Amino acid sequence: MPTNVRLRRRRRIISHTKNPRNKAGVFQMLFVEHWSNPFQCGGGIMKHYVLKNNNSNVVEDETTMSERVRNIDVILCDSAAKASAEIIVEFYQALSNLVCDQTYVVNLRVPAEEPAGGPLYWSGRTAIFWGDLENKWTLLESERSWTSQVLNLSSRTVLVGGAVLLLAQIGRPDQVPAAIHSNFEAAALELGLTNSGAGTHFATDGRTHSASTRLGALRLMSEFVTQDHGAYLADILRGYIGLTEPQRNYESQLAMRLTHRAGGDHLITLALDTMLNHIEDPLSISDLSNLLNTSTRQLQRRFQSKTGAKLLATYRELRIERAHSLLRLTDMSQSEISAATGFSSNVSLTRAFLAHYKTKPRDVRNRRFSGEPSNQ
């Protein structure tokens, strides 16, 4: 069995794990993250993902923080379709970046190449049947019971593109309406499927959903985020991955996390927006309180109560986060970046950087030109 793999944040691996009962195994996309980075959720947390067989995805964490793992099983017509599922991997990686207390693991599977899994395996899992716009998904005889089992046991199922035709092949043509693309309307009509008449169909019972296109599937999955994490985080995610235009202050993932943790509290949102607008010339806590028409004591207590973070430390972290972005994404000199983020000198910025990221600003800048990952 593979051992622990430790990688930097957002570096992805595909593990083709082997099961003694199964020749094919299952592809697993695991997001291995180091939280001492600009999207830090806590204090320097390293997560280690243990690669196991297809029925056991285990996460180890060096902290005592409770972390829920959500499994997404993407069902492919054949192994050749694996590359097309990268868009789902990117979606759930982005979501993992935005959610502090949950981790998403994406498993790529092919019908009948391995056991479907029983009720315990599918409890809480989402199954996405990843069809396309050109090909009708036709099951082999050996795949029918496997597919039926997955549809019956998974907590949430999404049928994409030509995968909606699977409903008829397993004897469920008229049980649920489906989002059917025009390419498959004639075949669907012949098979007795009910067309919902929309690009996506969100099932009222929460079980069998569908999307006529892969882009529609992303919109549908963002609705799941609304259901699971709230509309605020779903809106952030849509802007983050380009489904909608992102709002200006969503550039700070730290601010996004704290706003979400505070439940959209009006004073906390205003405080974060004001700090983001005064990165170059940082305000004193007293000046910040005056701008927000509250007392220093009340602002500090409410901020820590709602977010679990200290106000002054957060302000400093927002400045360091901005500096990190400027190092990675611009050609500004370190002196210019120091001034733009409210640090009195390069030495001050370097000291803050070392304390927060355990690396120097010049190392982040050098990785930009060396072609090495710069996610630290």
XYZ file of C-alpha atoms in Angstrom:
376
model
C 0.000 0.000 0.000
C 1.422 3.439 -0.830
C 2.868 5.401 2.048
C 2.257 9.003 3.060
C 2.939 11.598 0.398
C 3.803 15.128 1.476
C 3.552 17.881 -1.107
C 3.109 21.638 -1.210
C -0.350 23.156 -1.337
C -2.266 22.688 -4.595
C 0.262 20.268 -6.056
C -1.862 17.399 -7.377
C -1.068 13.748 -7.781
C -2.916 10.920 -9.473
C -2.549 7.648 -7.669
C -3.481 4.535 -9.581
C -3.893 2.444 -6.467
C -4.090 -1.317 -6.663
C -6.541 -3.590 -4.936
C -5.775 -7.321 -4.746
C -9.314 -8.053 -5.925
C -9.106 -5.712 -8.853
C -6.798 -5.333 -11.827
C -7.725 -1.802 -12.725
C -7.701 -0.062 -9.357
C -9.076 3.449 -9.033
C -7.585 6.818 -9.920
C -7.556 9.177 -6.952
C -6.992 12.929 -7.179
C -5.777 13.993 -3.750
C -5.264 17.611 -2.751
C -2.243 17.747 -0.484
C -1.948 21.105 1.179
C 0.468 23.062 3.339
C -1.347 25.792 5.201
C 1.647 28.075 5.756
C 0.771 29.977 2.591
C -1.293 33.019 1.567
C -4.519 31.060 1.958
C -3.725 30.058 5.539
C -6.661 28.749 7.515
C -4.952 28.217 10.823
C -1.507 28.386 12.290
C 0.932 26.484 10.076
C -0.990 23.239 9.616
C 0.482 20.446 7.516
C -1.977 17.899 6.167
C -0.851 14.487 4.994
C -3.067 12.432 2.741
C -2.626 8.701 2.959
C -3.181 6.905 -0.323
C -5.203 3.768 0.282
C -7.393 1.474 -1.754
C -10.579 2.578 -3.443
C -12.720 1.944 -0.369
C -10.627 3.860 2.152
C -9.456 7.449 1.738
C -7.839 8.549 4.990
C -6.594 11.995 5.976
C -4.057 12.530 8.706
C -3.678 15.957 10.310
C -0.964 17.100 12.692
C -3.497 19.226 14.550
C -6.482 18.180 16.597
C -8.851 20.141 14.375
C -11.779 18.030 13.227
C -11.639 17.685 9.442
C -14.416 16.147 7.394
C -13.513 14.364 4.174
C -16.016 14.510 1.317
C -15.561 11.987 -1.482
C -16.535 12.701 -5.081
C -16.525 9.657 -7.390
C -16.386 10.580 -11.080
C -17.622 7.698 -13.220
C -16.064 7.603 -16.681
C -17.248 5.760 -19.770
C -13.698 4.399 -20.161
C -10.172 5.156 -18.954
C -9.494 7.341 -22.012
C -11.935 9.932 -20.630
C -9.802 10.561 -17.557
C -8.196 13.753 -18.878
C -11.577 15.371 -19.505
C -12.412 15.096 -15.809
C -9.630 17.544 -14.906
C -12.227 20.313 -14.787
C -13.966 18.563 -11.874
C -10.650 18.134 -10.119
C -9.978 21.864 -10.489
C -13.464 22.693 -9.191
C -13.079 20.680 -6.010
C -9.503 21.800 -5.504
C -10.744 25.394 -5.563
C -13.479 24.482 -3.087
C -10.951 22.772 -0.803
C -8.907 25.991 -0.922
C -11.893 27.980 0.337
C -13.269 25.680 3.037
C -11.363 25.331 6.284
C -12.975 22.334 7.961
C -13.608 20.012 5.005
C -11.435 18.342 2.395
C -12.576 17.030 -0.977
C -11.107 13.892 -2.546
C -11.914 13.130 -6.193
C -11.836 9.470 -7.298
C -11.939 8.601 -11.017
C -13.615 5.257 -11.731
C -14.712 3.116 -14.668
C -17.798 0.825 -14.419
C -17.176 -2.860 -13.782
C -13.382 -2.491 -13.538
C -13.701 -2.852 -9.776
C -16.434 -3.607 -7.219
C -19.036 -0.847 -7.058
C -18.919 -0.680 -3.268
C -21.641 -1.243 -0.713
C -23.884 1.087 1.313
C -21.107 2.002 3.746
C -18.796 3.047 0.904
C -21.418 5.250 -0.758
C -22.719 6.887 2.410
C -22.216 10.634 1.973
C -20.555 10.266 -1.446
C -21.398 12.086 -4.671
C -21.299 10.100 -7.926
C -20.840 12.073 -11.163
C -21.408 10.148 -14.406
C -19.225 12.197 -16.753
C -20.769 11.960 -20.214
C -20.183 14.258 -23.200
C -22.216 15.918 -25.975
C -21.322 13.569 -28.810
C -21.669 10.009 -27.590
C -24.560 8.041 -26.188
C -23.381 6.221 -23.098
C -24.218 2.585 -23.741
C -23.644 0.073 -20.975
C -22.270 -3.396 -21.492
C -24.295 -6.152 -19.889
C -21.632 -6.534 -17.203
C -21.911 -2.812 -16.351
C -25.675 -2.613 -15.822
C -25.836 -3.959 -12.278
C -22.723 -1.953 -11.311
C -24.287 1.293 -12.555
C -27.646 0.524 -10.970
C -25.952 -0.134 -7.651
C -24.121 3.190 -7.739
C -27.275 5.118 -8.656
C -29.223 3.437 -5.876
C -26.621 3.797 -3.139
C -24.861 7.128 -3.692
C -26.110 9.995 -1.558
C -26.053 12.370 -4.533
C -25.786 11.539 -8.240
C -25.155 13.790 -11.248
C -25.719 12.593 -14.819
C -23.890 14.709 -17.407
C -24.479 14.889 -21.169
C -25.064 11.458 -22.721
C -25.006 9.835 -19.279
C -28.717 10.684 -18.832
C -29.461 7.768 -21.164
C -28.222 5.432 -18.436
C -31.537 5.915 -16.652
C -33.358 3.986 -19.347
C -30.724 1.257 -19.522
C -31.111 0.387 -15.847
C -34.911 0.476 -15.948
C -35.588 3.933 -14.524
C -36.696 5.956 -17.594
C -39.782 7.608 -16.148
C -38.897 7.910 -12.478
C -37.111 11.276 -12.637
C -37.011 14.123 -15.183
C -33.590 14.932 -16.623
C -31.735 17.768 -18.333
C -31.323 16.420 -21.871
C -29.150 18.005 -24.551
C -30.675 18.497 -28.003
C -28.235 15.918 -29.407
C -29.950 13.228 -27.349
C -33.565 14.393 -27.437
C -34.661 11.901 -30.095
C -32.991 8.968 -28.345
C -34.379 10.083 -24.986
C -37.887 10.327 -26.389
C -37.588 6.841 -27.850
C -36.412 5.494 -24.490
C -39.220 7.170 -22.554
C -37.101 9.716 -20.673
C -38.752 12.910 -19.411
C -36.982 16.105 -20.465
C -36.947 18.784 -17.758
C -36.601 21.443 -20.472
C -33.674 23.145 -18.740
C -29.883 22.937 -18.948
C -29.692 21.599 -15.418
C -32.108 19.677 -13.256
C -31.820 19.937 -9.474
C -33.789 17.031 -8.037
C -36.183 17.951 -5.252
C -35.380 14.737 -3.383
C -31.670 15.595 -3.474
C -30.671 12.327 -5.150
C -30.543 12.156 -8.963
C -29.536 15.431 -10.627
C -28.522 16.070 -14.228
C -26.848 18.582 -16.521
C -27.062 18.647 -20.314
C -23.435 19.862 -20.661
C -20.234 19.730 -18.666
C -20.330 23.491 -18.133
C -23.857 23.064 -16.832
C -22.520 20.413 -14.466
C -20.198 23.010 -12.907
C -23.138 25.322 -12.340
C -25.066 22.450 -10.796
C -22.152 21.564 -8.529
C -21.960 25.192 -7.422
C -25.598 24.831 -6.322
C -24.492 21.906 -4.170
C -21.975 24.282 -2.589
C -24.846 26.657 -1.812
C -26.697 23.788 -0.164
C -23.677 22.481 1.762
C -21.795 25.686 2.654
C -24.150 28.616 2.051
C -24.765 31.126 -0.742
C -21.892 33.399 0.262
C -19.198 30.773 -0.250
C -20.885 29.519 -3.431
C -20.785 33.037 -4.899
C -17.110 33.341 -4.014
C -16.356 29.996 -5.643
C -18.191 30.935 -8.853
C -16.106 34.082 -9.137
C -12.931 32.241 -8.192
C -13.253 29.653 -10.974
C -14.699 32.056 -13.560
C -18.367 31.028 -13.657
C -19.188 34.647 -12.756
C -17.173 37.852 -12.547
C -15.401 37.958 -9.181
C -16.045 40.864 -6.850
C -13.109 43.183 -6.189
C -12.271 42.280 -2.610
C -12.448 38.560 -3.283
C -8.754 38.794 -4.177
C -7.950 38.072 -0.532
C -8.682 34.493 0.387
C -7.940 35.248 4.024
C -10.697 37.892 3.981
C -13.036 35.412 2.279
C -12.415 32.800 4.936
C -12.934 35.178 7.828
C -16.075 36.694 6.313
C -17.512 33.227 5.828
C -16.514 32.174 9.344
C -18.203 35.300 10.738
C -21.420 34.422 8.928
C -21.336 37.614 6.876
C -21.394 39.812 9.995
C -21.740 43.408 8.767
C -19.114 44.951 11.056
C -16.579 42.208 10.301
C -17.123 42.591 6.554
C -16.673 46.359 6.799
C -13.538 45.943 8.898
C -11.965 43.538 6.409
C -12.893 45.750 3.438
C -11.445 48.805 5.172
C -8.195 47.014 6.002
C -7.882 45.787 2.413
C -8.350 49.353 1.196
C -5.590 50.580 3.507
C -2.783 48.117 2.864
C -0.206 50.656 1.681
C -0.802 53.038 4.607
C -2.046 50.808 7.437
C -4.455 52.366 9.883
C -4.047 52.196 13.611
C -6.713 50.125 15.339
C -8.009 53.364 16.839
C -8.357 54.976 13.389
C -9.982 51.828 12.015
C -12.505 51.861 14.864
C -13.309 55.525 14.252
C -13.960 54.867 10.553
C -16.342 52.087 11.525
C -18.078 54.201 14.192
C -17.309 51.817 17.020
C -14.921 51.650 19.951
C -11.534 49.974 19.743
C -12.434 47.526 22.500
C -15.772 46.592 20.941
C -14.233 46.070 17.489
C -11.412 43.884 18.782
C -13.698 41.751 20.949
C -16.299 41.298 18.225
C -13.695 40.492 15.578
C -12.105 37.773 17.692
C -15.480 36.441 18.814
C -16.807 36.138 15.255
C -13.654 34.999 13.436
C -11.470 33.397 16.083
C -8.606 35.648 14.942
C -7.063 38.749 16.483
C -7.705 42.002 14.642
C -4.152 43.362 14.603
C -2.653 40.002 13.598
C -5.206 39.717 10.796
C -4.349 43.184 9.478
C -0.681 42.225 9.377
C -1.491 38.912 7.672
C -3.545 40.705 4.994
C -0.511 42.869 4.230
C 1.800 39.862 4.019
C -0.711 38.053 1.797
C -0.787 41.058 -0.552
C 3.015 41.129 -0.645
C 3.083 37.438 -1.535
C 0.688 38.041 -4.437
C 2.725 40.976 -5.725
C 5.916 38.911 -5.607
C 4.321 36.126 -7.602
C 2.238 38.102 -10.072
C 4.089 41.369 -10.765
C 7.556 42.629 -11.659
C 7.619 45.157 -8.810
C 10.887 45.283 -6.892
C 10.964 44.152 -3.279
C 11.431 47.747 -2.167
C 8.301 48.777 -4.083
C 6.363 45.841 -2.633
C 7.517 46.724 0.891
C 6.202 50.261 0.423
C 2.980 49.068 -1.221
C 2.158 46.812 1.723
C 3.025 49.182 4.556
C 6.395 47.777 5.607
C 9.047 50.333 6.473
C 11.875 48.452 4.785
C 12.891 45.272 2.968
C 14.221 43.979 6.262
C 10.804 44.388 7.914
C 9.060 42.603 5.053
C 11.612 39.779 5.032
C 11.251 39.296 8.790
C 7.458 39.135 8.526
C 7.671 36.802 5.545
C 10.006 34.413 7.323
C 7.767 34.302 10.381
C 4.637 33.635 8.333
C 5.725 31.547 5.330
C 9.053 30.125 6.562
C 10.688 31.407 3.383
C 12.169 34.655 2.095
C 10.509 37.039 -0.391
C 13.324 36.577 -2.882
C 12.745 32.806 -2.867
C 9.106 33.331 -3.887
C 10.197 35.717 -6.627
C 12.936 33.334 -7.836
C 10.456 30.457 -8.166
C 8.408 32.617 -10.489
C 11.252 32.609 -12.992
C 12.680 29.148 -12.306
C 9.510 27.310 -13.319
C 9.175 25.657 -9.918
C 5.848 25.700 -8.026
C 5.345 28.998 -6.204
C 2.378 28.066 -4.047
C 4.256 28.378 -0.784
